[in-house]
Amino acid sequence: MTLTVPPKTVASIRWLAAPTSWSWVEQANARPMEVLIDHAHCERKAAGAAVQMMFRYLCEPGLGEALSPLAREELEHFEQVLALIKARGRYLEPLPSPGYGAELARQIRKGEPQRMLDSFLVAGLIEARSHERMALLAEHSPDPQLRELYSDLLASEARHFGLYWVLCEQRYPREVITERLDQLAAAEAHALVGELEHPENVRMHSSGIKLNP
């Protein structure tokens, strides 16, 4: 197969600047347990990020009510993925990070109110990329159990990145949001550009994007 981009890509997700390449799908399907274990770590980190924002903006009206259910759902997903990992004879293992999350965290500005906006948008971008890649695995994984798992998680992942968009719209003018989103989406795509030198290091958010010239 000589595909560059999967034939049914969901890169139409408005948050993302570029789609995942077919090579990432092939690498993920070749090492499903590594991607599954990394996925568990991603769910755990997503819950932690939501809780961290709740503590950072403790008195922000409406934020706790929005992020507390999200954090609980992320932990439910963590438990669901962890159960499947254990059923397959493995457990959580420390995996080398692809550096994706750290690179996006560096894009968050330090001063307020810019920091809150960037925090919402970065979290939303990570959710959007997770949604895109889980949709690809739900469609293209050769493992029926994994296809079912990823399909089950898609609707909630879509809600999550939609929630972060709503949190932005409740607090910032639309033009401010869209301008910053364009900048951060470009940074997100660049964080994933290229191909893995060592395919065994494939992760849910490892390299696998080819930008248009």
Coordinates of C-alpha atoms in Angstrom, one line a residue:
M1 CA 0.0 0.0 0.0
T2 CA 1.4 3.4 -1.0
L3 CA -1.0 5.7 0.8
T4 CA 0.3 8.9 2.2
V5 CA -2.8 9.9 4.2
P6 CA -5.4 7.3 5.3
P7 CA -8.2 7.1 2.8
K8 CA -10.9 8.1 5.4
T9 CA -8.9 10.6 7.5
V10 CA -10.7 12.7 10.0
A11 CA -8.3 15.6 9.7
S12 CA -11.4 17.6 8.9
I13 CA -11.6 18.1 12.6
R14 CA -11.4 21.9 12.7
W15 CA -8.7 22.1 15.4
L16 CA -6.0 20.2 13.4
A17 CA -3.7 21.8 10.8
A18 CA -2.6 18.6 9.1
P19 CA -3.7 14.9 9.0
T20 CA -1.8 11.9 10.3
S21 CA 0.1 9.9 7.7
W22 CA -0.6 6.3 6.7
S23 CA 2.9 5.3 8.0
W24 CA 1.8 6.1 11.5
V25 CA -1.2 3.8 11.1
E26 CA 1.0 1.0 9.9
Q27 CA 3.5 1.5 12.8
A28 CA 0.7 1.6 15.4
N29 CA -0.9 -1.6 14.0
A30 CA 2.5 -3.3 14.0
R31 CA 3.0 -2.6 17.8
P32 CA -0.5 -2.4 19.2
M33 CA 0.5 -3.1 22.9
E34 CA 2.9 -0.2 23.0
V35 CA 0.3 2.1 21.6
L36 CA -2.3 0.7 24.1
I37 CA 0.0 1.2 27.1
D38 CA 0.8 4.7 25.9
H39 CA -2.9 5.4 25.5
A40 CA -3.4 4.5 29.1
H41 CA -0.7 7.0 30.1
C42 CA -2.4 9.6 27.9
E43 CA -5.8 9.1 29.6
R44 CA -4.1 9.5 33.0
K45 CA -2.3 12.6 31.9
A46 CA -5.5 14.1 30.4
A47 CA -7.3 13.7 33.7
G48 CA -4.3 15.2 35.5
A49 CA -4.3 18.2 33.2
A50 CA -8.0 18.9 33.8
V51 CA -7.5 18.7 37.6
Q52 CA -4.5 20.9 37.4
M53 CA -6.5 23.6 35.7
M54 CA -9.2 23.3 38.3
F55 CA -6.7 24.0 41.0
R56 CA -4.9 26.8 39.1
Y57 CA -8.2 28.6 38.4
L58 CA -9.9 27.6 41.6
C59 CA -12.4 30.4 41.7
E60 CA -13.1 30.7 37.9
P61 CA -16.9 30.5 37.5
G62 CA -18.1 27.4 35.8
L63 CA -14.7 25.8 35.3
G64 CA -14.9 23.2 38.1
E65 CA -18.4 22.2 36.9
A66 CA -17.0 21.6 33.4
L67 CA -13.7 20.0 34.1
S68 CA -14.5 17.7 37.0
P69 CA -16.8 15.4 34.9
L70 CA -14.2 15.5 32.2
A71 CA -11.4 14.4 34.6
R72 CA -13.7 11.5 35.9
E73 CA -14.4 10.3 32.3
E74 CA -10.7 10.4 31.5
L75 CA -10.0 8.2 34.5
E76 CA -12.8 5.8 33.5
H77 CA -11.1 5.5 30.1
F78 CA -7.8 4.9 31.9
E79 CA -9.4 2.1 33.8
Q80 CA -11.0 0.6 30.7
V81 CA -7.7 0.6 28.8
L82 CA -5.8 -0.7 31.8
A83 CA -8.2 -3.6 32.1
L84 CA -7.6 -4.6 28.5
I85 CA -3.8 -4.3 29.0
K86 CA -4.0 -6.6 32.0
A87 CA -6.2 -9.0 30.2
R88 CA -3.5 -9.3 27.6
G89 CA -0.9 -10.2 30.2
R90 CA 0.8 -6.8 30.4
Y91 CA 0.7 -3.8 32.8
L92 CA 1.6 -0.2 32.7
E93 CA 5.2 0.3 31.8
P94 CA 7.3 3.4 31.6
L95 CA 7.7 4.3 27.9
P96 CA 10.0 6.9 26.5
S97 CA 8.0 10.0 25.7
P98 CA 7.8 11.3 22.2
G99 CA 8.1 14.8 23.5
Y100 CA 4.8 15.9 22.0
G101 CA 3.1 17.1 25.2
A102 CA 6.2 18.9 26.4
E103 CA 6.6 20.7 23.1
L104 CA 3.0 21.9 23.3
A105 CA 3.4 22.9 26.9
R106 CA 6.2 25.2 25.9
Q107 CA 3.8 27.1 23.6
I108 CA 1.7 28.2 26.6
R109 CA 2.2 31.8 27.5
K110 CA 3.0 32.7 31.1
G111 CA 0.9 35.7 31.7
E112 CA -2.9 35.8 32.2
P113 CA -5.4 35.9 30.6
Q114 CA -3.3 34.4 27.8
R115 CA -2.2 31.5 29.8
M116 CA -5.7 30.3 30.4
L117 CA -6.6 30.6 26.8
D118 CA -3.5 28.7 25.7
S119 CA -4.1 26.0 28.3
F120 CA -7.6 25.4 27.0
L121 CA -6.5 25.4 23.4
V122 CA -3.5 23.1 23.9
A123 CA -5.6 20.6 25.9
G124 CA -8.2 20.8 23.1
L125 CA -5.6 20.2 20.4
I126 CA -4.3 17.1 22.2
E127 CA -7.8 15.8 22.5
A128 CA -8.5 16.5 18.8
R129 CA -5.3 14.6 17.7
S130 CA -6.2 11.7 20.0
H131 CA -9.7 11.6 18.5
E132 CA -8.2 11.6 15.0
R133 CA -5.8 8.8 15.7
M134 CA -8.2 6.7 17.6
A135 CA -10.7 7.0 14.7
L136 CA -8.0 5.7 12.4
L137 CA -7.3 2.8 14.6
A138 CA -11.0 2.1 15.0
E139 CA -11.2 1.8 11.3
H140 CA -7.9 0.2 10.3
S141 CA -6.7 -1.9 13.2
P142 CA -6.6 -5.6 12.3
D143 CA -7.6 -6.5 15.9
P144 CA -11.4 -6.6 16.4
Q145 CA -11.1 -6.0 20.1
L146 CA -9.0 -2.8 19.6
R147 CA -11.3 -1.6 16.9
E148 CA -14.2 -1.9 19.4
L149 CA -12.2 -0.2 22.2
Y150 CA -11.2 2.8 20.1
S151 CA -14.7 3.1 18.5
D152 CA -16.2 3.2 22.0
L153 CA -14.0 6.0 23.1
L154 CA -14.5 8.3 20.0
A155 CA -17.7 10.1 21.1
S156 CA -16.3 11.2 24.4
E157 CA -13.0 12.3 22.9
A158 CA -15.0 14.5 20.5
R159 CA -16.9 16.0 23.5
H160 CA -13.7 16.7 25.2
F161 CA -12.1 18.9 22.6
G162 CA -15.5 20.5 22.0
L163 CA -15.7 21.3 25.7
Y164 CA -12.4 23.1 25.6
W165 CA -13.6 25.2 22.7
V166 CA -16.7 26.2 24.7
L167 CA -14.6 27.2 27.7
C168 CA -12.7 29.5 25.4
E169 CA -15.8 31.0 23.8
Q170 CA -17.3 31.7 27.2
R171 CA -14.2 33.8 28.1
Y172 CA -12.6 35.3 25.0
P173 CA -13.7 37.0 21.7
R174 CA -14.0 34.6 18.8
E175 CA -11.3 36.4 16.7
V176 CA -8.8 36.1 19.6
I177 CA -9.5 32.4 19.9
T178 CA -9.2 31.6 16.2
E179 CA -6.0 33.6 15.7
R180 CA -4.3 31.8 18.6
L181 CA -5.7 28.4 17.6
D182 CA -4.2 28.8 14.2
Q183 CA -0.8 29.5 15.7
L184 CA -1.0 26.6 18.2
A185 CA -2.4 24.2 15.6
A186 CA 0.6 24.9 13.4
A187 CA 2.9 24.2 16.3
E188 CA 1.0 21.0 17.1
A189 CA 1.5 19.8 13.5
H190 CA 5.1 20.7 13.5
A191 CA 5.6 18.7 16.8
L192 CA 4.5 15.6 14.9
V193 CA 6.1 16.2 11.5
G194 CA 8.3 13.6 9.9
E195 CA 8.7 9.9 10.4
L196 CA 10.0 7.8 13.3
E197 CA 13.6 6.8 13.0
H198 CA 12.9 3.8 15.2
P199 CA 9.3 2.5 14.4
E200 CA 9.3 0.5 17.7
N201 CA 9.0 3.9 19.5
V202 CA 5.5 4.5 18.0
R203 CA 3.1 6.2 20.5
M204 CA -0.4 7.7 20.3
H205 CA 1.3 11.0 19.7
S206 CA 4.5 10.1 18.0
S207 CA 5.7 11.6 14.7
G208 CA 3.6 10.9 11.6
I209 CA 2.6 14.0 9.7
K210 CA 3.7 15.2 6.3
L211 CA 3.0 18.9 5.9
N212 CA 2.1 20.2 2.5
P213 CA 4.9 22.2 0.9

